PDB file of C-alpha atoms and ligand atoms in Angstrom:
ATOM      1  CA  MET A   1       4.449 -11.737  -9.589  1.00 98.00           C
ATOM      2  CA  LYS A   2       3.808 -12.705 -13.226  1.00 98.00           C
ATOM      3  CA  LEU A   3      -0.021 -12.665 -13.022  1.00 98.00           C
ATOM      4  CA  LEU A   4      -0.013  -9.071 -11.815  1.00 98.00           C
ATOM      5  CA  GLU A   5       2.665  -8.013 -14.289  1.00 98.00           C
ATOM      6  CA  ASP A   6       0.569  -9.523 -17.089  1.00 98.00           C
ATOM      7  CA  ARG A   7      -2.527  -7.814 -16.093  1.00 98.00           C
ATOM      8  CA  ILE A   8      -0.838  -4.413 -15.874  1.00 98.00           C
ATOM      9  CA  ARG A   9       0.567  -4.962 -19.402  1.00 97.00           C
ATOM     10  CA  LYS A  10      -2.865  -5.894 -20.621  1.00 97.00           C
ATOM     11  CA  ASP A  11      -5.074  -3.454 -18.747  1.00 98.00           C
ATOM     12  CA  GLY A  12      -2.937  -0.672 -17.166  1.00 97.00           C
ATOM     13  CA  LYS A  13      -3.138   2.849 -18.628  1.00 97.00           C
ATOM     14  CA  ILE A  14      -0.205   5.245 -18.496  1.00 97.00           C
ATOM     15  CA  ARG A  15      -1.104   8.885 -17.677  1.00 92.00           C
ATOM     16  CA  ASN A  16       1.306  11.867 -17.837  1.00 83.00           C
ATOM     17  CA  GLY A  17       4.385   9.465 -17.949  1.00 76.00           C
ATOM     18  CA  ASP A  18       4.333   8.743 -14.142  1.00 92.00           C
ATOM     19  CA  VAL A  19       0.816   7.710 -13.252  1.00 95.00           C
ATOM     20  CA  LEU A  20      -0.535   4.186 -13.871  1.00 97.00           C
ATOM     21  CA  LYS A  21      -4.234   3.895 -14.049  1.00 97.00           C
ATOM     22  CA  VAL A  22      -5.392   0.375 -12.942  1.00 98.00           C
ATOM     23  CA  ASP A  23      -9.104   1.276 -12.329  1.00 97.00           C
ATOM     24  CA  SER A  24     -10.450  -1.711 -14.283  1.00 98.00           C
ATOM     25  CA  PHE A  25      -8.977  -4.299 -11.886  1.00 98.00           C
ATOM     26  CA  LEU A  26      -7.365  -2.819  -8.749  1.00 98.00           C
ATOM     27  CA  ASN A  27      -8.584   0.802  -7.976  1.00 96.00           C
ATOM     28  CA  HIS A  28     -12.108   1.143  -8.841  1.00 97.00           C
ATOM     29  CA  GLN A  29     -13.546  -1.986 -10.328  1.00 98.00           C
ATOM     30  CA  MET A  30     -11.694  -4.919  -8.343  1.00 98.00           C
ATOM     31  CA  ASP A  31     -10.820  -8.252  -9.704  1.00 98.00           C
ATOM     32  CA  ILE A  32     -11.286 -10.389  -6.463  1.00 98.00           C
ATOM     33  CA  ALA A  33      -9.787 -13.424  -8.075  1.00 98.00           C
ATOM     34  CA  LEU A  34      -6.593 -11.387  -8.631  1.00 98.00           C
ATOM     35  CA  PHE A  35      -6.709  -9.854  -5.226  1.00 98.00           C
ATOM     36  CA  ASP A  36      -7.013 -13.383  -3.690  1.00 98.00           C
ATOM     37  CA  GLU A  37      -3.694 -14.397  -5.513  1.00 98.00           C
ATOM     38  CA  ILE A  38      -2.142 -11.085  -4.347  1.00 98.00           C
ATOM     39  CA  GLY A  39      -3.170 -11.821  -0.771  1.00 98.00           C
ATOM     40  CA  LYS A  40      -1.825 -15.480  -1.037  1.00 98.00           C
ATOM     41  CA  GLU A  41       1.482 -13.949  -2.239  1.00 98.00           C
ATOM     42  CA  PHE A  42       1.782 -11.609   0.531  1.00 98.00           C
ATOM     43  CA  TYR A  43       0.978 -14.542   3.071  1.00 98.00           C
ATOM     44  CA  ARG A  44       3.655 -16.618   1.463  1.00 98.00           C
ATOM     45  CA  LEU A  45       6.129 -13.800   1.971  1.00 98.00           C
ATOM     46  CA  PHE A  46       5.224 -12.798   5.514  1.00 98.00           C
ATOM     47  CA  SER A  47       3.575 -15.902   7.001  1.00 98.00           C
ATOM     48  CA  GLY A  48       6.522 -16.525   9.269  1.00 97.00           C
ATOM     49  CA  ASP A  49       6.602 -13.120  10.771  1.00 98.00           C
ATOM     50  CA  GLY A  50       3.772 -13.428  13.404  1.00 98.00           C
ATOM     51  CA  VAL A  51       1.696 -10.848  11.890  1.00 98.00           C
ATOM     52  CA  THR A  52      -1.146  -9.612  14.233  1.00 98.00           C
ATOM     53  CA  LYS A  53      -2.693  -6.742  12.390  1.00 98.00           C
ATOM     54  CA  ILE A  54      -2.700  -5.555   8.754  1.00 98.00           C
ATOM     55  CA  LEU A  55      -2.502  -1.640   8.462  1.00 98.00           C
ATOM     56  CA  THR A  56      -3.413   0.150   5.229  1.00 98.00           C
ATOM     57  CA  ILE A  57      -4.768   3.548   4.175  1.00 97.00           C
ATOM     58  CA  GLU A  58      -8.007   4.574   2.758  1.00 95.00           C
ATOM     59  CA  ALA A  59      -9.396   4.181   0.232  1.00 93.00           C
ATOM     60  CA  SER A  60      -7.670   1.841  -2.423  1.00 93.00           C
ATOM     61  CA  GLY A  61      -5.558  -0.097  -0.006  1.00 95.00           C
ATOM     62  CA  ILE A  62      -8.610  -1.403   1.749  1.00 98.00           C
ATOM     63  CA  GLY A  63      -9.888  -4.024  -0.470  1.00 98.00           C
ATOM     64  CA  ILE A  64      -6.465  -5.567  -1.076  1.00 98.00           C
ATOM     65  CA  ALA A  65      -5.682  -5.475   2.724  1.00 98.00           C
ATOM     66  CA  CYS A  66      -9.009  -7.279   3.505  1.00 98.00           C
ATOM     67  CA  ILE A  67      -8.436 -10.161   1.100  1.00 98.00           C
ATOM     68  CA  ALA A  68      -4.976 -10.558   2.380  1.00 98.00           C
ATOM     69  CA  ALA A  69      -6.159 -10.641   5.816  1.00 98.00           C
ATOM     70  CA  ARG A  70      -8.198 -13.677   5.054  1.00 98.00           C
ATOM     71  CA  HIS A  71      -5.066 -15.546   4.463  1.00 98.00           C
ATOM     72  CA  PHE A  72      -3.454 -14.346   7.640  1.00 98.00           C
ATOM     73  CA  GLY A  73      -6.482 -14.525   9.844  1.00 98.00           C
ATOM     74  CA  VAL A  74      -5.929 -11.086  11.423  1.00 98.00           C
ATOM     75  CA  PRO A  75      -7.900  -7.862  11.486  1.00 98.00           C
ATOM     76  CA  VAL A  76      -7.297  -4.902   9.076  1.00 98.00           C
ATOM     77  CA  ILE A  77      -6.977  -1.282  10.383  1.00 98.00           C
ATOM     78  CA  PHE A  78      -7.216   1.388   7.757  1.00 97.00           C
ATOM     79  CA  ALA A  79      -5.849   4.763   8.546  1.00 97.00           C
ATOM     80  CA  LYS A  80      -8.497   7.417   8.002  1.00 95.00           C
ATOM     81  CA  LYS A  81      -7.834  10.564   6.230  1.00 92.00           C
ATOM     82  CA  ASN A  82      -8.863  13.159   8.710  1.00 82.00           C
ATOM     83  CA  LYS A  83     -11.408  15.751   7.399  1.00 70.00           C
ATOM     84  CA  THR A  84     -11.530  18.122  10.295  1.00 67.00           C
ATOM     85  CA  LYS A  85      -9.012  20.553  11.470  1.00 62.00           C
ATOM     86  CA  ASN A  86      -9.099  19.301  15.117  1.00 62.00           C
ATOM     87  CA  ILE A  87      -7.444  16.196  15.789  1.00 63.00           C
ATOM     88  CA  ALA A  88      -9.024  15.154  18.940  1.00 65.00           C
ATOM     89  CA  GLY A  89      -9.218  12.107  21.074  1.00 75.00           C
ATOM     90  CA  ASP A  90      -7.191   9.015  21.385  1.00 91.00           C
ATOM     91  CA  VAL A  91      -5.576   8.717  17.983  1.00 94.00           C
ATOM     92  CA  TYR A  92      -2.045   8.505  16.497  1.00 95.00           C
ATOM     93  CA  THR A  93      -1.580  10.920  13.552  1.00 95.00           C
ATOM     94  CA  SER A  94       0.766  11.614  10.822  1.00 96.00           C
ATOM     95  CA  LYS A  95       0.863  13.616   7.677  1.00 95.00           C
ATOM     96  CA  VAL A  96       0.791  12.286   4.079  1.00 96.00           C
ATOM     97  CA  GLU A  97       1.388  14.193   0.837  1.00 94.00           C
ATOM     98  CA  SER A  98      -0.951  12.721  -1.863  1.00 89.00           C
ATOM     99  CA  PHE A  99       0.887  11.649  -4.871  1.00 86.00           C
ATOM    100  CA  THR A 100      -2.092  11.982  -7.152  1.00 80.00           C
ATOM    101  CA  HIS A 101      -3.529  15.177  -5.782  1.00 82.00           C
ATOM    102  CA  GLY A 102      -0.449  17.030  -4.347  1.00 83.00           C
ATOM    103  CA  LYS A 103      -2.150  17.891  -1.148  1.00 91.00           C
ATOM    104  CA  VAL A 104      -1.044  17.179   2.351  1.00 93.00           C
ATOM    105  CA  TYR A 105      -3.548  15.639   4.820  1.00 92.00           C
ATOM    106  CA  ASP A 106      -3.445  14.087   8.077  1.00 94.00           C
ATOM    107  CA  ILE A 107      -4.071  10.432   8.644  1.00 96.00           C
ATOM    108  CA  ILE A 108      -5.284   8.949  11.942  1.00 96.00           C
ATOM    109  CA  VAL A 109      -5.665   5.584  13.680  1.00 96.00           C
ATOM    110  CA  SER A 110      -7.286   4.956  17.047  1.00 94.00           C
ATOM    111  CA  ARG A 111      -4.928   4.019  19.833  1.00 95.00           C
ATOM    112  CA  GLU A 112      -7.414   1.363  20.802  1.00 95.00           C
ATOM    113  CA  PHE A 113      -6.620  -0.749  17.636  1.00 97.00           C
ATOM    114  CA  LEU A 114      -2.938  -0.278  17.320  1.00 97.00           C
ATOM    115  CA  ARG A 115      -1.222  -1.807  20.484  1.00 97.00           C
ATOM    116  CA  PRO A 116       2.450  -1.901  21.475  1.00 98.00           C
ATOM    117  CA  GLU A 117       2.277  -5.789  21.373  1.00 98.00           C
ATOM    118  CA  ASP A 118       1.124  -5.819  17.662  1.00 98.00           C
ATOM    119  CA  ARG A 119       3.172  -6.998  14.918  1.00 98.00           C
ATOM    120  CA  VAL A 120       2.060  -5.015  11.916  1.00 98.00           C
ATOM    121  CA  LEU A 121       2.258  -5.686   8.145  1.00 98.00           C
ATOM    122  CA  ILE A 122       1.520  -2.563   6.016  1.00 98.00           C
ATOM    123  CA  ILE A 123      -0.217  -3.221   2.791  1.00 98.00           C
ATOM    124  CA  ASP A 124      -0.896  -0.529  -0.066  1.00 98.00           C
ATOM    125  CA  ASP A 125      -1.635  -0.669  -3.731  1.00 98.00           C
ATOM    126  CA  PHE A 126       1.175   1.876  -4.869  1.00 98.00           C
ATOM    127  CA  LEU A 127       4.660   2.974  -3.792  1.00 98.00           C
ATOM    128  CA  ALA A 128       5.727   6.026  -5.612  1.00 97.00           C
ATOM    129  CA  ASN A 129       7.514   8.846  -3.589  1.00 97.00           C
ATOM    130  CA  GLY A 130       6.980   6.886  -0.267  1.00 98.00           C
ATOM    131  CA  SER A 131       4.957   9.455   1.660  1.00 97.00           C
ATOM    132  CA  ALA A 132       1.978   7.279   2.301  1.00 97.00           C
ATOM    133  CA  LEU A 133       4.233   4.424   3.544  1.00 98.00           C
ATOM    134  CA  GLN A 134       6.245   6.781   5.699  1.00 98.00           C
ATOM    135  CA  GLY A 135       3.013   8.208   7.325  1.00 98.00           C
ATOM    136  CA  LEU A 136       1.882   4.663   7.962  1.00 98.00           C
ATOM    137  CA  ILE A 137       5.228   3.694   9.476  1.00 98.00           C
ATOM    138  CA  LYS A 138       5.121   6.663  11.922  1.00 98.00           C
ATOM    139  CA  LEU A 139       1.743   5.582  13.206  1.00 98.00           C
ATOM    140  CA  VAL A 140       3.275   2.058  13.878  1.00 98.00           C
ATOM    141  CA  GLU A 141       6.220   3.627  15.574  1.00 98.00           C
ATOM    142  CA  ASP A 142       4.202   6.010  17.654  1.00 97.00           C
ATOM    143  CA  ALA A 143       2.119   3.044  18.911  1.00 98.00           C
ATOM    144  CA  GLY A 144       5.305   1.249  19.896  1.00 98.00           C
ATOM    145  CA  ALA A 145       4.229  -1.614  17.790  1.00 98.00           C
ATOM    146  CA  THR A 146       6.554  -3.818  15.648  1.00 98.00           C
ATOM    147  CA  LEU A 147       6.779  -3.200  11.906  1.00 98.00           C
ATOM    148  CA  VAL A 148       7.093  -6.562  10.161  1.00 98.00           C
ATOM    149  CA  GLY A 149       7.396  -5.025   6.654  1.00 98.00           C
ATOM    150  CA  ALA A 150       5.372  -3.584   3.819  1.00 98.00           C
ATOM    151  CA  GLY A 151       3.592  -5.438   1.100  1.00 98.00           C
ATOM    152  CA  ILE A 152       3.044  -3.273  -2.032  1.00 98.00           C
ATOM    153  CA  CYS A 153       1.203  -4.290  -5.108  1.00 98.00           C
ATOM    154  CA  VAL A 154       2.925  -1.952  -7.618  1.00 98.00           C
ATOM    155  CA  GLU A 155       6.186  -0.231  -6.887  1.00 98.00           C
ATOM    156  CA  LYS A 156       7.166   2.397  -9.510  1.00 98.00           C
ATOM    157  CA  ALA A 157      10.944   1.755  -8.959  1.00 98.00           C
ATOM    158  CA  PHE A 158      11.900   4.823 -11.058  1.00 97.00           C
ATOM    159  CA  GLN A 159      10.585   6.906  -8.252  1.00 97.00           C
ATOM    160  CA  PRO A 160      12.339   7.424  -5.034  1.00 98.00           C
ATOM    161  CA  GLY A 161      10.066   5.868  -2.408  1.00 98.00           C
ATOM    162  CA  GLY A 162      11.299   2.198  -2.524  1.00 98.00           C
ATOM    163  CA  ASP A 163      14.898   3.180  -1.975  1.00 98.00           C
ATOM    164  CA  LEU A 164      14.072   5.676   0.693  1.00 98.00           C
ATOM    165  CA  ILE A 165      11.907   3.206   2.768  1.00 98.00           C
ATOM    166  CA  ARG A 166      14.346   0.377   2.386  1.00 98.00           C
ATOM    167  CA  SER A 167      17.158   2.674   3.425  1.00 98.00           C
ATOM    168  CA  MET A 168      15.262   3.112   6.808  1.00 97.00           C
ATOM    169  CA  GLY A 169      15.729  -0.565   7.219  1.00 98.00           C
ATOM    170  CA  VAL A 170      12.118  -1.596   6.487  1.00 98.00           C
ATOM    171  CA  ARG A 171      11.518  -4.792   4.580  1.00 98.00           C
ATOM    172  CA  VAL A 172       9.576  -3.790   1.448  1.00 98.00           C
ATOM    173  CA  GLU A 173       8.035  -6.550  -0.858  1.00 98.00           C
ATOM    174  CA  SER A 174       6.637  -5.352  -4.120  1.00 98.00           C
ATOM    175  CA  LEU A 175       4.764  -7.840  -6.335  1.00 98.00           C
ATOM    176  CA  ALA A 176       5.333  -5.741  -9.460  1.00 98.00           C
ATOM    177  CA  ARG A 177       8.325  -3.408  -9.809  1.00 98.00           C
ATOM    178  CA  ILE A 178       8.188  -0.955 -12.748  1.00 98.00           C
ATOM    179  CA  LYS A 179      11.576   0.054 -14.133  1.00 98.00           C
ATOM    180  CA  SER A 180      10.151   2.537 -16.619  1.00 97.00           C
ATOM    181  CA  MET A 181       7.023   3.473 -18.291  1.00 96.00           C
ATOM    182  CA  SER A 182       5.971   5.741 -21.078  1.00 94.00           C
ATOM    183  CA  VAL A 183       2.894   6.135 -23.393  1.00 92.00           C
ATOM    184  CA  GLU A 184       4.964   5.231 -26.417  1.00 91.00           C
ATOM    185  CA  ASP A 185       6.761   2.081 -25.122  1.00 91.00           C
ATOM    186  CA  GLY A 186       4.395   0.862 -22.357  1.00 94.00           C
ATOM    187  CA  VAL A 187       5.610  -0.592 -19.038  1.00 97.00           C
ATOM    188  CA  GLU A 188       8.951  -2.342 -18.377  1.00 97.00           C
ATOM    189  CA  PHE A 189       9.400  -4.386 -15.265  1.00 98.00           C
ATOM    190  CA  CYS A 190      12.548  -4.695 -13.079  1.00 97.00           C
TER     191      CYS A 190
HETATM  192  P1  5GP B 201       3.421   7.793  -2.545  1.00 53.54           P
HETATM  193  O1  5GP B 201       2.988   8.298  -1.157  1.00 53.54           O
HETATM  194  O2  5GP B 201       4.504   6.593  -2.411  1.00 53.54           O
HETATM  195  O3  5GP B 201       4.048   8.932  -3.322  1.00 53.54           O
HETATM  196  O4  5GP B 201       2.284   7.350  -3.270  1.00 53.54           O
HETATM  197  C1  5GP B 201       1.482   6.225  -2.971  1.00 53.54           C
HETATM  198  C2  5GP B 201      -0.009   6.481  -2.936  1.00 53.54           C
HETATM  199  O5  5GP B 201      -0.283   7.292  -4.091  1.00 53.54           O
HETATM  200  C3  5GP B 201      -0.718   5.213  -3.160  1.00 53.54           C
HETATM  201  O6  5GP B 201      -1.514   5.030  -2.003  1.00 53.54           O
HETATM  202  C4  5GP B 201      -1.576   5.406  -4.343  1.00 53.54           C
HETATM  203  O7  5GP B 201      -2.943   5.490  -3.876  1.00 53.54           O
HETATM  204  C5  5GP B 201      -1.102   6.612  -5.051  1.00 53.54           C
HETATM  205  N1  5GP B 201      -0.445   6.505  -6.220  1.00 53.54           N
HETATM  206  C6  5GP B 201       0.920   6.743  -6.308  1.00 53.54           C
HETATM  207  N2  5GP B 201       1.278   6.508  -7.675  1.00 53.54           N
HETATM  208  C7  5GP B 201       0.198   5.918  -8.374  1.00 53.54           C
HETATM  209  C8  5GP B 201      -0.037   5.558  -9.629  1.00 53.54           C
HETATM  210  O8  5GP B 201       0.756   5.636 -10.557  1.00 53.54           O
HETATM  211  N3  5GP B 201      -1.340   5.181  -9.947  1.00 53.54           N
HETATM  212  C9  5GP B 201      -2.344   5.081  -9.048  1.00 53.54           C
HETATM  213  N4  5GP B 201      -3.549   4.726  -9.403  1.00 53.54           N
HETATM  214  N5  5GP B 201      -2.212   5.554  -7.769  1.00 53.54           N
HETATM  215  C10 5GP B 201      -0.939   6.075  -7.412  1.00 53.54           C
END
């Protein structure tokens, strides 16, 4: 998606060679006109798939998922990062390793909101090693729901997540795929 690629070139900041900061338009301050175009593009890609729920993970996926959901006309569920040791009650749970902090944490979704009859589109901001996506996919599988695919804003294609998730047979659509990036040379797209 050219609009997103251009914005990354203009306002993205590269940290440590493998982290792209997009705080001025995606992750902290949010450009809602851009989100709307992103949502429209996800709708164009997945509108024929009978999506009934959009699933994302807190926190940075939520805004994008909500704007996309306006186009699909379906609810958004966000997987919560579980803060307590005891996982109690009627929830599905899985583990995610944080790319940016390195910690492993549990994510949960209430069984009430993810049902076997649901057709789920997962939406997230970044795809790096694929841990967040794998955790979300497990929640969908545990619920017995159908996974329609994953819509990702920025895939860092030089990291293994994209290949890993596609090799599981999941349809992954990334709006900007980064082939390489460095502080010296900037960002190169696939
Ligand atoms: P993964 O689980 O695929 O390794 O990483 C995905 C998650 O880590 C995303 O939900 C995103 O929040 C975060 N993430 C991974 N790489 C980056 C990055 O380069 N920049 C930012 N801002 N977040 C990232």
